[in-house]
Each structure stands twice: as structure tokens, then as C-alpha cells.
Amino acid sequence: MASEVLSILTADGRVSPSAVPDLDDGRLREMYRLMVLTRAFDDRGMNLQRQGRIGFYVPSRGEEGLQIGCAFALGKDDWIFPSYRIPGLAIARGASLETMLHQVYGTGRDACSGRQMPCHYSLRPQNFVSISSPIGTRIPQAVGAALAMRYRGERSIAIAFFGDGGTSSDGFHLGLNFGAVYDAPVVFFCQNNQWAISVPIEKQTRSETIAIKATAYGIPGVRVDGNDVLAVYAATKAAADRAREGLGPTLIEALTFRMGPHSSSDDPTRYRPKEKVAEWEKDDPLRRFQVFLARRKLWDEEFEKTCVEEAKEAISAAVTAVEKAPPPAPETMFEGVFETPPAELALQRDALIRLSASGQLTGRDDGYFPL
Amino acid sequence: MAVKTVLNAVNDALRTALRHDERVVILGEDVGKTGGVFRATDGLQAEFGEARVFDTPLAEGGIIGVAIGMALNGLKPVPEIQFLDFIYPAFDQIVNEAAKFRYRSGGEYPCPLVIRSPAGGGIKGGHYHSQSSEAYFAHTPGLKVVMPSTPHDVKGLLLASIEDPDPVLFLEPKRIYHKKFTEEVPEGFYTVPIGKARTHREGDDVTLVAWGAMVHVCLEAAEKASERGVSCEVLDLRTIVPLDVESVLAAAKKTGRVVIVHEAPRTAGFGAEISAIIAERAIEWMEAPIARVAGFDTPFPYTLEHVYLPDAGRVLAAIDHVMGY
């Protein structure tokens, strides 16, 4: 049924053993560690923005469980078509903190030379496809990547991440329809965090659930507790397995809550009551998992301290290293438009370098992002 | 004099239009309760209610498609596209539908809507919050394209656009949303005519032609040029379609030296059209080749945005070039 919500973790940590996915103790503790690291990374990102050291940040606070649950359910050859709110998934797939922060700072050592605004990662080694700000465009692209995998006889799958707002986009319809028609090995993962900037889910759709939309495309739709890392793991693994077996796509609706602002520039107190946030704070994915781990003697204060401190230290070390990196050189702006720059573009580049060298440029780096 | 920002002028114009004409409605992403991500619609839903100012689902094609239907049937919709960079899912609705309705229906179904959208760079928004894609739309017969540069013109042209019987793309240079201007912005209803350029500065040696935020870059360059004894005329197109060809030609002929400045990439930017018109109709007045200072033919960068955007230094270099020719 598209209205049932798959949930494993309970408030008191008493979980029926048969419901717990087959993950050993070490993996369970690693999941927790990565959730803590994700939160610490986001907290630091927001702080860096507040201190004026970076221009912009997109926090994922409250959505750590779904990121790490997915990370453990997917294989390294699977392709991620990411939303801009899953940094933890990239880190869990092995992206280094320095790599992430070079992007956020837009330094000359960023893989794409500071071309994109913060949090728009591109991480080929992690099969984490370059992020664009438009919200639905990636959904049909994931279908295409999945078809390419099937064409070559690979066992990997593609997964597209998008928010509740993204389900209104044309890309959502296109992706689900094409994916379904071709039985593509793809998973559609909706991070239903209830808010598209200021617009609540009630104003985004009249559907009773997002999962139910899958029915119209002829594919299964499942709802999962997005703050329950184990439930997300189980649902994503099941959908990925199904896709790998050639049974076609699944739409997963992970119910969660955007605990922070849309971005460092957003002020959610303008449009949503504090009580709603407080309500969801009780359902913090870290706390839910912590209670479960504690009951199994996999978590104690010392483990917590170690996770938090190691995360903070690793992030601080990465920040220190990244802040030493110079900005990209002006000529890098002209690279990568095409594999080989057209002659006209090379002329534009050379003219800019001449002007820059003669000290004639007067542009000031004073842009401020309001959204 | 009333000190207003461009953003205040947009808000003032929308409030004035909602009061002035009950057919006016506003729709878009986040335009309601939170008043738009830039606050351009701040307070409007509270004053005029949800029937007239309302949030939409997150789909630009839906926003414009719905607005077109409203326009066909007697309303005056003013949809907002949150960033011009996000307009492309609505490209079909704008280019194939809104712009062609009058023509294809023999005038039975005119489509008067005003699509407002913050445009251009200068806010560190990277590829997807910085584009200046007016040339795509200028290439579409049936669609007017307006891009003013001062609060007075923003208010008057937005009200004129809402009065206009045809579809208008109204581009707001967000880089100067918060800049304080000291020109008079009248209270209440007034219009500035669509299709008329404005001379911001008189000059005899070089004519600078620009629109939107680049007008201010040109004014800065003109000031610096005057310190070197070069007198620049600064012409603000204000409207790209329909273009005030008469004013462009007069300003070009007056000095015989033209520098066109725009943020958009140079290739097939609107500067090419202006340059061609001057070459076709005023070449014998030209003392030097027509010069363009434009964005580079690359996607809009993040870290290097201040290098990408034309600045007074680049405009001055072009002024030197046409003066030294």
C-alpha cells in the first residue's frame, strides 16, 4: 500500500530482531559515525558562511539518516544523480572532506575550478554526477544512465534524488514515465522534507502521498521513514535489488523534515511555525539510531565523544588546508567549455589576460547571494 | 527626492497595479507568504489575499502555462520566474504559445501577461542564478523584452508592461536590486513608455550603449573617461524589444564611436543586433569599428564572477580602442 510507512527504529530502541537489516556491528557503528560526520560538516558549512569565509551553504540537517541509509544500500558502481542536499552520501562514498571543501570554497584546486556555486559537487570517482540547481532535470538523466548500464550488461543501477518540490517538475513526470516504459534499472528517491523553500508539501500536491504517484506510471511506490537510517537502507536496498534484477524502477518517498533553512540565505521563521520544527527535532535521525545502538551496546558516551571530536578535527584540518589554496586563475574560466576551445574563445581569453596583466580590470568580488 | 531601491520600485509597481486593476494577479514560487526570495512581492499576499497573490508548485512550465490561460481569458497575470536561469522549462510556453497566440489566432486570442524575472549576475550565484539570456527571447517575434536600470524606470516600465496588450518579459537586474538611487520615483500610477531608450549622460566622443545593470558600469566608465578628457554619451536601451532604433542611430551618429556593453556571452548576444543595425544604417558616420564589451563565451562562473562580468576597466579599454583607432 502506498500509504504505509516502512519504519524499523522505534523511539525506545526496542526493535524486532527480524526487522533489522543484515548489517554487522561494525557497519552499524560506521553508519552512525558517518551521520555524525555529516551533521558536523553541515554545521561547519553554515558557520563558515556566517563568518563570511564562504558565500553560501545548503545544510542537510535532519536528513542524515536517509543519506547514510542510501549510501550503505548502494554499490560503488551505481550512479548517483544527486540533489543539492546529500553531502553525507558523497562523503560516505569516499569523497574526501578536502575535495568537498575545495568545491564549497571554489578554490583553484576544486575539480571544476570554482565554476559552480557551493554545494554543487561533481565527484566522478564516487559516481556522483555533477549537480545542477534546477530540480527535476536529473530524473530522466538517471533513466538514461541506467539504460546505458543495461545496454552494456552491467549489474549497476542509477538513482536520482530530488525533493518534494521536485515532484512538481516536468522532469519528475518525464523520468518516471520513461523509466517505467523501459523497465530501466533506476530508483527514484524523493527526500520529502515537507518544504520547497517556503512552500509546504500541502501546496505542492493534492496527492495523499508522493509514493502514490508511482501507481499512475505503473511502477511501485513505497513510503519509508526517512529519519530511520535502517528503514531507508532496507527500502533502498530492496528497490536497487529489484532494479538490478531487471524488474524496473521504484519510487521511494522518504519522509523527513528540513530542520534548517533552505540555504544559508533563507529565513524560515518568515513562513513556518517554530513548533513544527520542535516536533521534528524530537524525531532526530541521529537520536533514533543512537537509542537503538545503545540498547545493543554499540553506543556509549565515549563512542559519541570520539565520533564528534574526530569529525570536528577532520573538518578543521580540511578547512585549514583548503583555505591555503589559491583561487582559480582567470584563464581557467575558458577551459572546459568544449574539449578544444574554439579560436574565438581563445582570443577572448588572451585579451582578458592582457588586460588583467596591465592592471586595468576593476571588477570587485562583492557579490552576495540572497537565497 | 524619494530614495528607492530597484527592489522597492518593483514592489511599489506591483502594489500599485494590484490596486489599480482588479484583473491583475501574481503567481510564482515563494511569492506568497514569504514575499519572494528577493522580497519583491513582500506584503502583497497579506494586502490583496491569496486569490490574487499565490504560491505555485515548483514547475515553471506550469506557472507560465497557467498564466497564459488566465491572460487569454481576461486576467492580467504577472507570473514570477524566481531566477531567469530557471525559465527554460517554460520556454515552450513562452516561445511557442504566449508569443504566437495573437498572430496564430488572427487577434482573437491576445495574450497580455508580464513575466517578471530577476536576471544577470553580480550576486555570486554561479551558473544557475546569474544568466542574462535576454537574446534568446529577443529572437522571438511577438514577445516584448524590457530590462530597465533605475527605480523610476523599473516602476514606470513595469506598470506600462502590465498595461500592454501583448506578452512582456520583464527582466530585473538583481545585482542592483538593493542599490540606493536618488532619482524621483513618483507615488501612485505612472508609466514609462515601452520601446524608448534613455540618455543618462550626454557626450561627444564615444557612445556607450547598455541596458540593465551594465548601464551603471558604463556610467562609471564614462566618469573615468572624462577624467582623461574623453566625453561619453551613455544610452540605456531600457527596452530590447521593441528596440528604439531611432535613438540608437542618433546616439551613434552623434559621436561616430560606439561601444556596446552587455553581460550576456558575446556570441549572438543582443549587442550583435545593435552593431548590425548601426553598420547597416550609419556606417558612414563611424570613425572607428563598433566595439563590444560582453560576457565571455563560457557558462557563468562562480569564483571568477567579478572577472567574467564586464567592468569599468574593460569598458575603458574599449573606449581607448575606439578613440585611438
XYZ file of C-alpha atoms in Angstrom:
696
model
C 0.000 0.000 0.000
C 1.343 3.367 -0.972
C 0.229 4.943 2.324
C 2.048 2.609 4.735
C 5.374 3.860 6.028
C 8.221 1.407 6.455
C 9.822 2.012 9.825
C 12.268 -0.094 11.837
C 13.736 2.083 14.578
C 11.428 2.934 17.461
C 11.669 5.739 19.997
C 12.816 3.404 22.778
C 15.197 1.393 20.610
C 13.299 -1.886 21.096
C 13.289 -3.339 17.622
C 12.066 -6.699 16.484
C 15.282 -8.534 15.521
C 13.762 -9.897 12.335
C 13.187 -6.369 11.079
C 16.825 -5.347 11.436
C 18.740 -5.489 8.152
C 21.695 -7.770 7.920
C 24.418 -5.299 8.878
C 27.164 -6.294 11.300
C 28.027 -4.279 14.372
C 30.972 -2.619 12.724
C 28.818 -1.425 9.830
C 26.139 -0.163 12.187
C 28.658 1.872 14.127
C 30.152 3.165 10.858
C 26.718 4.330 9.771
C 26.353 6.272 12.988
C 29.830 7.754 12.683
C 29.055 8.980 9.177
C 25.770 10.511 10.298
C 27.638 12.438 12.987
C 30.247 13.485 10.436
C 27.544 14.665 8.036
C 25.959 16.799 10.726
C 29.305 18.218 11.776
C 30.134 19.013 8.131
C 26.852 20.845 7.684
C 27.185 22.729 10.959
C 30.654 23.845 9.971
C 29.449 24.797 6.498
C 26.784 27.059 7.956
C 29.287 28.562 10.398
C 31.787 29.257 7.642
C 29.061 31.057 5.729
C 28.045 33.096 8.791
C 31.694 34.047 9.280
C 31.910 35.226 5.686
C 34.509 32.624 4.769
C 32.300 31.024 2.126
C 29.471 32.619 0.157
C 26.682 30.118 0.503
C 25.791 26.784 2.011
C 22.958 24.255 1.743
C 22.515 22.344 5.016
C 21.027 18.860 5.165
C 20.310 18.881 8.905
C 17.639 16.314 9.736
C 18.303 14.281 6.600
C 21.451 12.453 7.711
C 19.630 9.163 8.192
C 18.359 8.928 4.650
C 21.759 9.874 3.221
C 23.686 7.241 5.105
C 20.966 4.624 4.730
C 21.183 5.076 0.970
C 24.964 5.117 0.987
C 25.074 1.644 2.538
C 22.364 0.247 0.282
C 24.104 1.209 -2.955
C 27.103 -0.280 -4.722
C 30.171 1.669 -5.724
C 29.405 1.236 -9.421
C 25.903 2.595 -9.008
C 25.445 6.113 -10.279
C 24.098 8.881 -8.080
C 22.174 11.769 -9.660
C 22.241 13.917 -6.539
C 20.094 16.653 -5.099
C 21.983 19.532 -3.502
C 21.075 18.232 -0.034
C 23.040 14.978 0.267
C 26.676 15.837 1.109
C 26.784 12.920 3.547
C 26.127 10.454 0.760
C 29.145 11.784 -1.133
C 31.337 11.592 1.969
C 30.103 8.090 2.738
C 31.035 7.039 -0.787
C 34.572 8.165 -0.162
C 34.774 11.792 -1.234
C 37.397 13.420 0.982
C 36.485 16.392 3.134
C 39.143 18.407 1.354
C 37.648 17.583 -2.039
C 34.232 18.645 -0.783
C 35.553 21.854 0.740
C 37.583 22.848 -2.307
C 34.250 22.856 -4.111
C 32.498 24.804 -1.350
C 35.266 27.415 -1.299
C 35.540 27.431 -5.095
C 39.318 27.235 -4.964
C 41.758 26.666 -7.785
C 42.113 23.078 -6.588
C 38.418 22.341 -6.919
C 37.865 19.665 -9.570
C 35.871 22.161 -11.640
C 37.960 25.241 -10.797
C 35.338 27.049 -8.736
C 32.926 27.229 -11.631
C 29.846 26.246 -9.620
C 28.369 27.776 -6.511
C 28.911 25.956 -3.203
C 27.374 22.513 -2.614
C 27.135 21.731 -6.329
C 29.615 18.856 -6.229
C 30.845 16.750 -9.133
C 32.634 13.603 -7.961
C 33.433 11.200 -10.746
C 35.398 8.751 -8.521
C 32.260 8.327 -6.419
C 29.936 8.117 -9.463
C 28.310 11.206 -8.018
C 27.158 13.164 -11.078
C 27.623 16.948 -11.272
C 24.768 18.779 -9.534
C 22.708 21.490 -11.191
C 20.390 23.856 -9.357
C 17.315 23.048 -11.481
C 15.467 20.399 -9.542
C 13.913 17.903 -11.909
C 16.316 17.766 -14.823
C 18.338 14.914 -13.332
C 15.440 12.485 -13.105
C 15.218 11.467 -16.785
C 19.027 11.647 -16.965
C 19.207 8.910 -14.332
C 16.960 6.786 -16.537
C 19.350 7.251 -19.437
C 22.409 6.374 -17.376
C 20.574 3.263 -16.173
C 19.720 2.261 -19.739
C 23.385 2.622 -20.684
C 24.273 0.217 -17.865
C 21.728 -2.296 -19.057
C 22.906 -1.867 -22.666
C 26.403 -2.892 -21.626
C 25.091 -5.741 -19.482
C 26.282 -4.236 -16.203
C 24.698 -5.030 -12.837
C 24.807 -1.466 -11.604
C 21.837 0.880 -11.296
C 21.215 4.620 -11.239
C 19.399 6.545 -8.541
C 18.012 10.074 -8.732
C 17.495 12.236 -5.650
C 15.001 15.101 -5.521
C 12.810 16.854 -3.011
C 9.066 17.077 -2.605
C 9.168 20.244 -4.704
C 10.887 18.295 -7.449
C 7.840 16.079 -7.871
C 6.045 19.055 -9.430
C 8.671 19.470 -12.116
C 8.308 18.171 -15.634
C 11.481 16.161 -15.094
C 9.686 14.039 -12.493
C 6.933 13.082 -14.923
C 9.365 12.501 -17.769
C 11.697 10.417 -15.664
C 9.047 8.209 -14.116
C 7.287 7.646 -17.404
C 10.413 6.855 -19.417
C 11.866 4.758 -16.625
C 8.682 2.743 -16.341
C 8.209 2.289 -20.091
C 11.736 0.888 -20.465
C 11.816 -1.039 -17.145
C 15.028 0.872 -16.563
C 17.318 -0.185 -13.712
C 16.740 3.037 -11.820
C 15.492 4.167 -8.426
C 13.682 7.453 -7.886
C 14.362 8.712 -4.386
C 12.240 11.579 -3.074
C 13.540 13.353 0.011
C 10.169 14.560 1.211
C 11.361 17.088 3.757
C 7.982 18.889 3.669
C 9.277 22.221 2.383
C 10.264 23.629 -1.013
C 11.858 26.844 0.276
C 8.718 28.465 1.774
C 6.085 26.269 0.162
C 4.779 23.374 2.286
C 4.006 19.983 0.792
C 0.253 20.622 1.092
C 0.623 23.355 -1.528
C 2.861 21.245 -3.729
C 0.493 18.364 -4.410
C -3.042 17.191 -3.743
C -1.888 13.566 -3.821
C -2.351 11.842 -0.487
C 1.271 10.778 -0.683
C 4.124 11.180 -3.132
C 4.576 7.414 -3.333
C 1.053 7.024 -4.702
C 2.071 8.939 -7.819
C 4.065 5.871 -8.871
C 0.837 3.953 -9.403
C -0.107 6.127 -12.347
C 3.198 5.326 -14.052
C 2.795 1.605 -13.432
C 5.691 1.223 -11.022
C 5.783 0.506 -7.288
C 5.837 3.419 -4.866
C 6.964 2.927 -1.294
C 6.993 5.198 1.716
C 9.759 4.969 4.215
C 10.561 6.764 7.438
C 13.379 8.996 6.235
C 14.672 9.624 9.742
C 15.154 5.907 10.229
C 18.510 5.008 8.765
C 17.795 1.283 8.841
C 14.404 1.594 7.152
C 15.913 3.750 4.416
C 18.673 1.207 3.985
C 16.139 -1.630 3.673
C 13.842 0.232 1.266
C 16.661 1.454 -0.945
C 18.332 -1.957 -0.992
C 15.060 -3.599 -1.977
C 14.431 -1.077 -4.757
C 18.010 -1.333 -6.007
C 17.889 -5.129 -5.969
C 14.639 -5.053 -7.863
C 16.176 -2.747 -10.484
C 19.265 -4.958 -10.727
C 17.054 -7.963 -11.365
C 15.547 -6.211 -14.358
C 12.199 -5.615 -12.709
C 12.210 -1.888 -13.327
C 12.083 1.308 -11.310
C 10.716 2.062 -7.862
C 9.706 5.407 -6.449
C 10.774 5.788 -2.822
C 9.254 8.546 -0.730
C 11.398 9.117 2.343
C 9.504 11.143 4.926
C 11.785 13.571 6.672
C 11.971 17.217 7.650
C 14.208 20.070 6.619
C 15.287 21.059 10.110
C 17.309 24.022 8.928
C 16.737 26.768 6.373
C 16.581 26.044 2.635
C 20.058 27.544 2.455
C 22.310 29.920 4.349
C 20.359 32.814 2.838
C 16.873 31.647 3.801
C 14.979 32.696 6.927
C 12.355 30.020 7.633
C 10.879 31.936 10.574
C 9.089 34.023 7.951
C 6.919 31.160 6.845
C 6.856 28.205 9.230
C 5.960 27.931 12.901
C 8.727 27.010 15.327
C 6.514 24.314 16.873
C 6.671 22.282 13.663
C 10.445 22.268 13.820
C 10.405 21.348 17.517
C 8.069 18.462 16.746
C 10.506 17.024 14.234
C 13.535 17.692 16.387
C 12.166 15.008 18.709
C 12.481 12.662 15.761
C 16.124 13.488 15.077
C 17.582 10.657 12.974
C 20.808 10.635 14.992
C 18.993 10.235 18.294
C 16.724 7.498 16.920
C 19.713 5.475 15.813
C 21.688 6.227 18.961
C 18.989 4.728 21.225
C 18.969 1.565 19.113
C 22.754 1.270 19.157
C 22.913 1.908 22.898
C 20.475 -0.888 23.573
C 22.782 -3.198 21.604
C 25.786 -1.877 23.496
C 27.177 -0.371 20.300
C 26.996 3.191 21.529
C 28.125 4.904 24.716
C 29.216 8.398 25.690
C 32.775 7.639 24.814
C 31.916 6.475 21.293
C 29.838 9.614 20.903
C 32.736 11.774 22.029
C 35.101 10.014 19.671
C 32.742 10.402 16.693
C 32.106 14.080 17.376
C 35.678 15.010 18.111
C 37.169 13.095 15.227
C 34.632 14.662 12.887
C 35.389 18.164 14.096
C 39.126 17.610 13.910
C 38.992 16.150 10.428
C 36.822 19.018 9.197
C 39.030 21.650 10.826
C 42.124 20.125 9.294
C 40.453 20.125 5.882
C 39.293 23.733 6.288
C 42.820 24.796 7.192
C 44.262 23.051 4.156
C 41.606 24.341 1.757
C 41.869 27.923 2.949
C 45.505 27.910 1.859
C 44.565 27.090 -1.716
C 44.628 29.997 -4.174
C 41.572 30.946 -6.217
C 41.413 29.653 -9.782
C 43.454 31.609 -12.314
C 41.324 33.745 -14.644
C 42.285 31.680 -17.686
C 40.698 28.556 -16.152
C 37.333 30.190 -16.811
C 37.835 29.488 -20.517
C 38.732 25.832 -20.096
C 36.203 23.047 -20.370
C 33.525 24.839 -22.360
C 34.441 22.435 -25.137
C 37.157 19.822 -25.122
C 39.108 22.040 -27.515
C 38.475 25.764 -27.157
C 37.263 27.436 -30.368
C 39.624 30.051 -31.754
C 37.298 32.884 -30.850
C 37.211 31.804 -27.197
C 40.998 31.621 -27.098
C 41.088 35.221 -28.361
C 38.719 36.277 -25.592
C 40.943 34.538 -23.054
C 44.115 36.165 -24.360
C 42.521 39.618 -24.358
C 41.428 39.161 -20.740
C 44.873 38.026 -19.661
C 46.431 41.079 -21.311
C 44.002 43.417 -19.552
C 44.483 41.646 -16.253
C 48.273 41.808 -16.550
C 48.145 45.534 -17.268
C 46.093 46.077 -14.098
C 43.128 47.531 -15.945
C 40.396 45.281 -14.545
C 38.262 46.982 -11.918
C 35.671 44.289 -11.093
C 35.128 43.747 -7.372
C 34.406 40.377 -5.803
C 31.491 41.707 -3.771
C 28.550 39.557 -4.868
C 26.182 38.473 -2.104
C 23.717 35.639 -2.546
C 20.269 36.318 -1.114
C 18.549 32.960 -1.499
C 13.674 63.181 -3.657
C 12.429 59.741 -2.747
C 15.328 57.354 -2.240
C 14.242 53.996 -3.529
C 15.901 50.800 -4.500
C 15.066 48.873 -7.649
C 13.536 46.208 -5.420
C 11.324 48.790 -3.647
C 10.247 50.044 -7.074
C 9.219 46.564 -8.207
C 7.191 46.057 -5.045
C 5.659 49.521 -5.370
C 4.722 48.907 -9.008
C 3.099 45.559 -8.205
C 1.132 47.026 -5.306
C 0.048 49.934 -7.485
C -1.032 47.557 -10.273
C -3.000 45.337 -7.885
C -4.817 48.417 -6.585
C -5.284 49.967 -9.996
C -6.641 46.970 -11.894
C -8.568 44.122 -10.307
C -7.645 41.817 -13.195
C -4.019 41.759 -12.043
C -2.901 38.564 -10.300
C 0.563 37.439 -9.193
C 1.748 33.853 -9.119
C 5.071 32.110 -8.699
C 7.347 30.102 -6.450
C 7.515 31.559 -2.922
C 5.777 34.805 -3.946
C 3.025 34.440 -1.316
C 3.651 34.236 2.394
C 7.380 34.806 2.282
C 7.085 37.531 -0.350
C 9.505 36.078 -2.869
C 13.092 35.039 -2.305
C 14.177 38.616 -3.028
C 11.084 40.038 -1.242
C 9.822 41.644 -4.450
C 6.263 40.620 -3.527
C 6.650 41.324 0.187
C 3.345 42.131 1.863
C 1.246 41.705 -1.270
C -0.499 38.490 -0.268
C -1.298 39.992 3.144
C -2.834 43.047 1.478
C -4.594 41.507 -1.525
C -5.301 37.941 -0.445
C -4.427 34.507 -1.742
C -6.783 34.723 -4.709
C -4.622 37.457 -6.213
C -1.137 36.643 -4.942
C -0.374 32.971 -4.683
C 2.373 30.374 -4.464
C 2.667 27.768 -7.175
C 4.036 24.249 -7.299
C 7.644 24.104 -8.391
C 7.278 23.985 -12.171
C 7.964 26.953 -14.410
C 6.136 25.458 -17.395
C 3.073 25.201 -15.173
C 3.439 28.771 -13.918
C 3.599 30.234 -17.414
C 1.047 27.836 -18.929
C -1.470 28.747 -16.254
C -0.678 32.436 -16.635
C -1.263 32.191 -20.378
C -4.691 30.672 -19.794
C -5.557 33.465 -17.401
C -4.379 36.053 -19.915
C -6.435 34.503 -22.720
C -9.476 34.735 -20.512
C -9.422 38.297 -19.288
C -6.982 38.445 -16.382
C -3.655 40.269 -16.278
C -1.284 37.738 -14.778
C 2.164 38.791 -13.609
C 3.956 35.484 -13.062
C 7.370 35.487 -11.419
C 10.150 33.157 -12.505
C 12.380 33.021 -9.449
C 15.598 33.305 -11.458
C 15.854 33.814 -15.202
C 18.097 30.729 -15.196
C 15.016 28.665 -14.268
C 12.828 29.893 -17.118
C 13.784 27.210 -19.620
C 11.157 24.610 -18.646
C 8.705 27.370 -19.619
C 10.483 28.153 -22.889
C 7.932 26.198 -24.908
C 5.018 28.013 -23.280
C 6.668 31.394 -23.831
C 8.098 30.945 -27.317
C 5.516 28.678 -28.925
C 2.457 29.806 -27.055
C 2.434 33.243 -25.411
C 4.411 34.909 -28.198
C 2.346 33.408 -31.024
C -1.202 33.474 -29.680
C -2.159 36.856 -31.146
C -0.676 36.047 -34.545
C -1.925 32.500 -34.879
C -5.453 33.397 -33.801
C -5.728 36.425 -36.073
C -6.083 38.595 -32.980
C -8.896 36.545 -31.456
C -6.752 35.475 -28.521
C -4.265 38.121 -27.441
C -2.093 37.075 -24.529
C -1.263 40.001 -22.243
C 0.921 38.712 -19.451
C 4.064 40.071 -17.821
C 6.705 37.545 -16.850
C 8.928 39.098 -14.203
C 12.303 37.570 -13.544
C 15.497 38.598 -11.757
C 18.294 38.430 -14.300
C 22.029 38.789 -14.619
C 24.994 38.241 -12.351
C 26.764 40.001 -9.539
C 25.383 38.051 -6.609
C 27.771 35.078 -6.627
C 25.091 32.732 -7.850
C 27.126 30.578 -10.215
C 25.751 29.069 -13.419
C 22.154 28.871 -12.275
C 21.483 32.205 -10.631
C 23.324 34.608 -12.915
C 22.413 34.184 -16.552
C 21.463 37.062 -18.782
C 19.620 35.247 -21.532
C 17.619 38.129 -22.993
C 18.876 37.388 -26.504
C 17.036 34.026 -26.678
C 13.811 35.867 -26.036
C 14.596 38.878 -28.210
C 14.768 36.346 -31.046
C 11.088 35.513 -30.541
C 8.655 37.624 -32.584
C 5.588 38.504 -30.550
C 7.346 38.898 -27.230
C 8.465 42.217 -25.776
C 11.619 42.251 -23.673
C 12.196 45.000 -21.119
C 15.251 45.427 -18.887
C 15.377 48.739 -17.025
C 18.198 50.044 -14.850
C 16.799 52.545 -12.352
C 13.929 52.580 -9.828
C 11.978 55.233 -11.736
C 12.146 53.252 -14.940
C 11.507 49.944 -13.197
C 8.263 51.153 -11.707
C 7.070 53.015 -14.785
C 8.022 50.271 -17.202
C 6.554 47.507 -15.071
C 3.262 49.377 -14.927
C 3.452 50.010 -18.685
C 4.144 46.315 -19.239
C 1.088 45.344 -17.218
C -0.975 47.804 -19.289
C 0.458 46.430 -22.516
C -1.810 44.288 -24.710
C 0.986 41.819 -25.530
C 3.243 39.457 -23.593
C 6.241 41.086 -21.953
C 9.325 39.539 -20.415
C 10.339 41.978 -17.694
C 13.922 41.428 -16.583
C 15.078 42.894 -13.293
C 18.849 43.299 -12.899
C 19.124 41.727 -9.459
C 22.662 42.932 -8.979
C 21.291 46.443 -8.425
C 18.143 45.416 -6.510
C 19.477 46.971 -3.326
C 21.388 49.906 -4.718
C 20.065 53.224 -3.404
C 19.171 55.720 -6.100
C 18.342 59.345 -5.636
C 16.103 59.892 -8.623
C 12.451 60.777 -8.175
C 10.115 57.796 -8.062
C 6.580 59.166 -8.185
C 3.904 57.836 -5.868
C 0.954 56.036 -7.415
C 0.354 55.133 -11.017
C 2.546 56.307 -13.890
C 4.071 54.639 -16.891
C 7.314 54.897 -18.807
C 6.778 54.030 -22.464
C 7.991 50.646 -23.679
C 10.388 50.945 -26.617
C 12.045 54.236 -25.661
C 15.714 54.459 -24.735
C 17.005 56.949 -22.168
C 20.115 59.092 -22.332
C 21.764 59.054 -18.921
C 24.733 61.168 -19.854
C 25.440 63.425 -22.795
C 28.795 63.162 -24.543
C 30.563 63.955 -27.780
C 33.395 61.470 -28.247
C 32.074 57.962 -27.639
C 28.576 56.484 -27.320
C 28.154 53.717 -24.750
C 25.053 51.575 -25.280
C 23.838 49.274 -22.497
C 20.812 48.011 -20.574
C 20.147 46.707 -17.095
C 22.997 46.679 -14.595
C 25.577 47.426 -17.303
C 24.239 50.973 -17.575
C 25.854 51.692 -14.216
C 29.129 50.137 -15.298
C 29.023 52.429 -18.339
C 28.313 55.465 -16.176
C 31.316 54.598 -14.008
C 33.466 54.173 -17.111
C 32.169 57.444 -18.573
C 33.133 59.266 -15.390
C 36.622 57.804 -15.506
C 36.928 58.603 -19.212
C 36.001 62.221 -18.557
C 38.953 62.452 -16.173
C 41.101 61.614 -19.203
C 39.299 64.199 -21.296
C 37.071 61.770 -23.214
C 33.392 62.666 -23.255
C 30.970 59.719 -23.334
C 27.290 59.567 -24.102
C 25.506 56.767 -22.175
C 22.373 55.363 -23.789
C 20.216 52.994 -21.725
C 18.017 50.952 -24.065
C 15.539 50.107 -21.268
C 13.619 48.012 -23.788
C 15.334 45.483 -26.023
C 12.222 44.534 -27.996
C 10.894 46.723 -29.483
C 14.246 48.438 -29.894
C 14.424 52.227 -30.035
C 16.361 52.182 -33.299
C 15.985 55.915 -33.819
C 17.719 56.748 -30.532
C 20.458 54.194 -31.137
C 21.228 55.626 -34.563
C 21.095 59.224 -33.340
C 23.485 58.484 -30.487
C 25.819 56.552 -32.787
C 25.894 59.303 -35.393
C 26.451 61.953 -32.722
C 29.881 60.624 -31.712
C 30.859 58.283 -34.524
C 32.312 55.853 -31.991
C 30.211 53.153 -30.344
C 30.898 50.716 -27.525
C 28.086 48.260 -26.713
C 28.193 46.649 -23.282
C 26.255 43.601 -22.102
C 26.638 40.867 -19.522
C 25.494 38.017 -21.721
C 28.028 36.000 -23.713
C 29.312 37.889 -26.724
C 28.359 35.399 -29.434
C 24.822 36.096 -30.654
C 24.307 38.472 -27.734
C 21.945 41.378 -28.347
C 24.945 43.645 -28.902
C 25.399 41.922 -32.251
C 21.983 43.148 -33.359
C 22.724 46.732 -32.359
C 26.077 46.580 -34.036
C 24.485 45.278 -37.231
C 21.826 47.999 -37.269
C 24.450 50.718 -36.846
C 26.607 49.124 -39.548
C 23.621 48.910 -41.911
C 22.250 52.391 -41.390
C 25.013 54.610 -40.044
C 28.311 53.164 -41.216
C 29.279 56.371 -42.983
C 29.185 58.247 -39.638
C 31.532 55.805 -37.953
C 35.044 56.966 -37.067
C 36.049 53.571 -35.642
C 34.856 49.978 -35.679
C 31.878 49.320 -33.426
C 33.172 47.677 -30.239
C 31.511 45.207 -27.895
C 32.325 44.534 -24.250
C 30.434 41.440 -23.178
C 30.413 38.373 -21.021
C 32.737 35.696 -22.314
C 31.515 32.715 -24.323
C 31.602 30.487 -21.251
C 28.977 29.459 -18.742
C 28.705 31.984 -15.933
C 31.420 31.155 -13.365
C 31.235 31.261 -9.575
C 34.592 32.192 -8.054
C 35.600 34.322 -11.031
C 32.311 36.146 -11.491
C 33.929 39.555 -10.949
C 36.357 38.752 -13.755
C 33.600 37.482 -16.039
C 31.331 40.487 -15.677
C 32.239 43.480 -17.798
C 33.666 46.178 -15.532
C 34.538 49.823 -15.979
C 38.138 48.830 -16.710
C 37.126 46.705 -19.677
C 34.781 49.413 -20.927
C 37.580 51.981 -20.621
C 39.893 49.731 -22.620
C 37.252 49.623 -25.365
C 36.837 53.408 -25.181
C 40.612 53.770 -25.604
C 40.461 51.391 -28.548
C 37.787 53.308 -30.454
C 39.372 56.663 -29.573
C 42.786 55.516 -30.730
C 41.611 53.970 -33.960
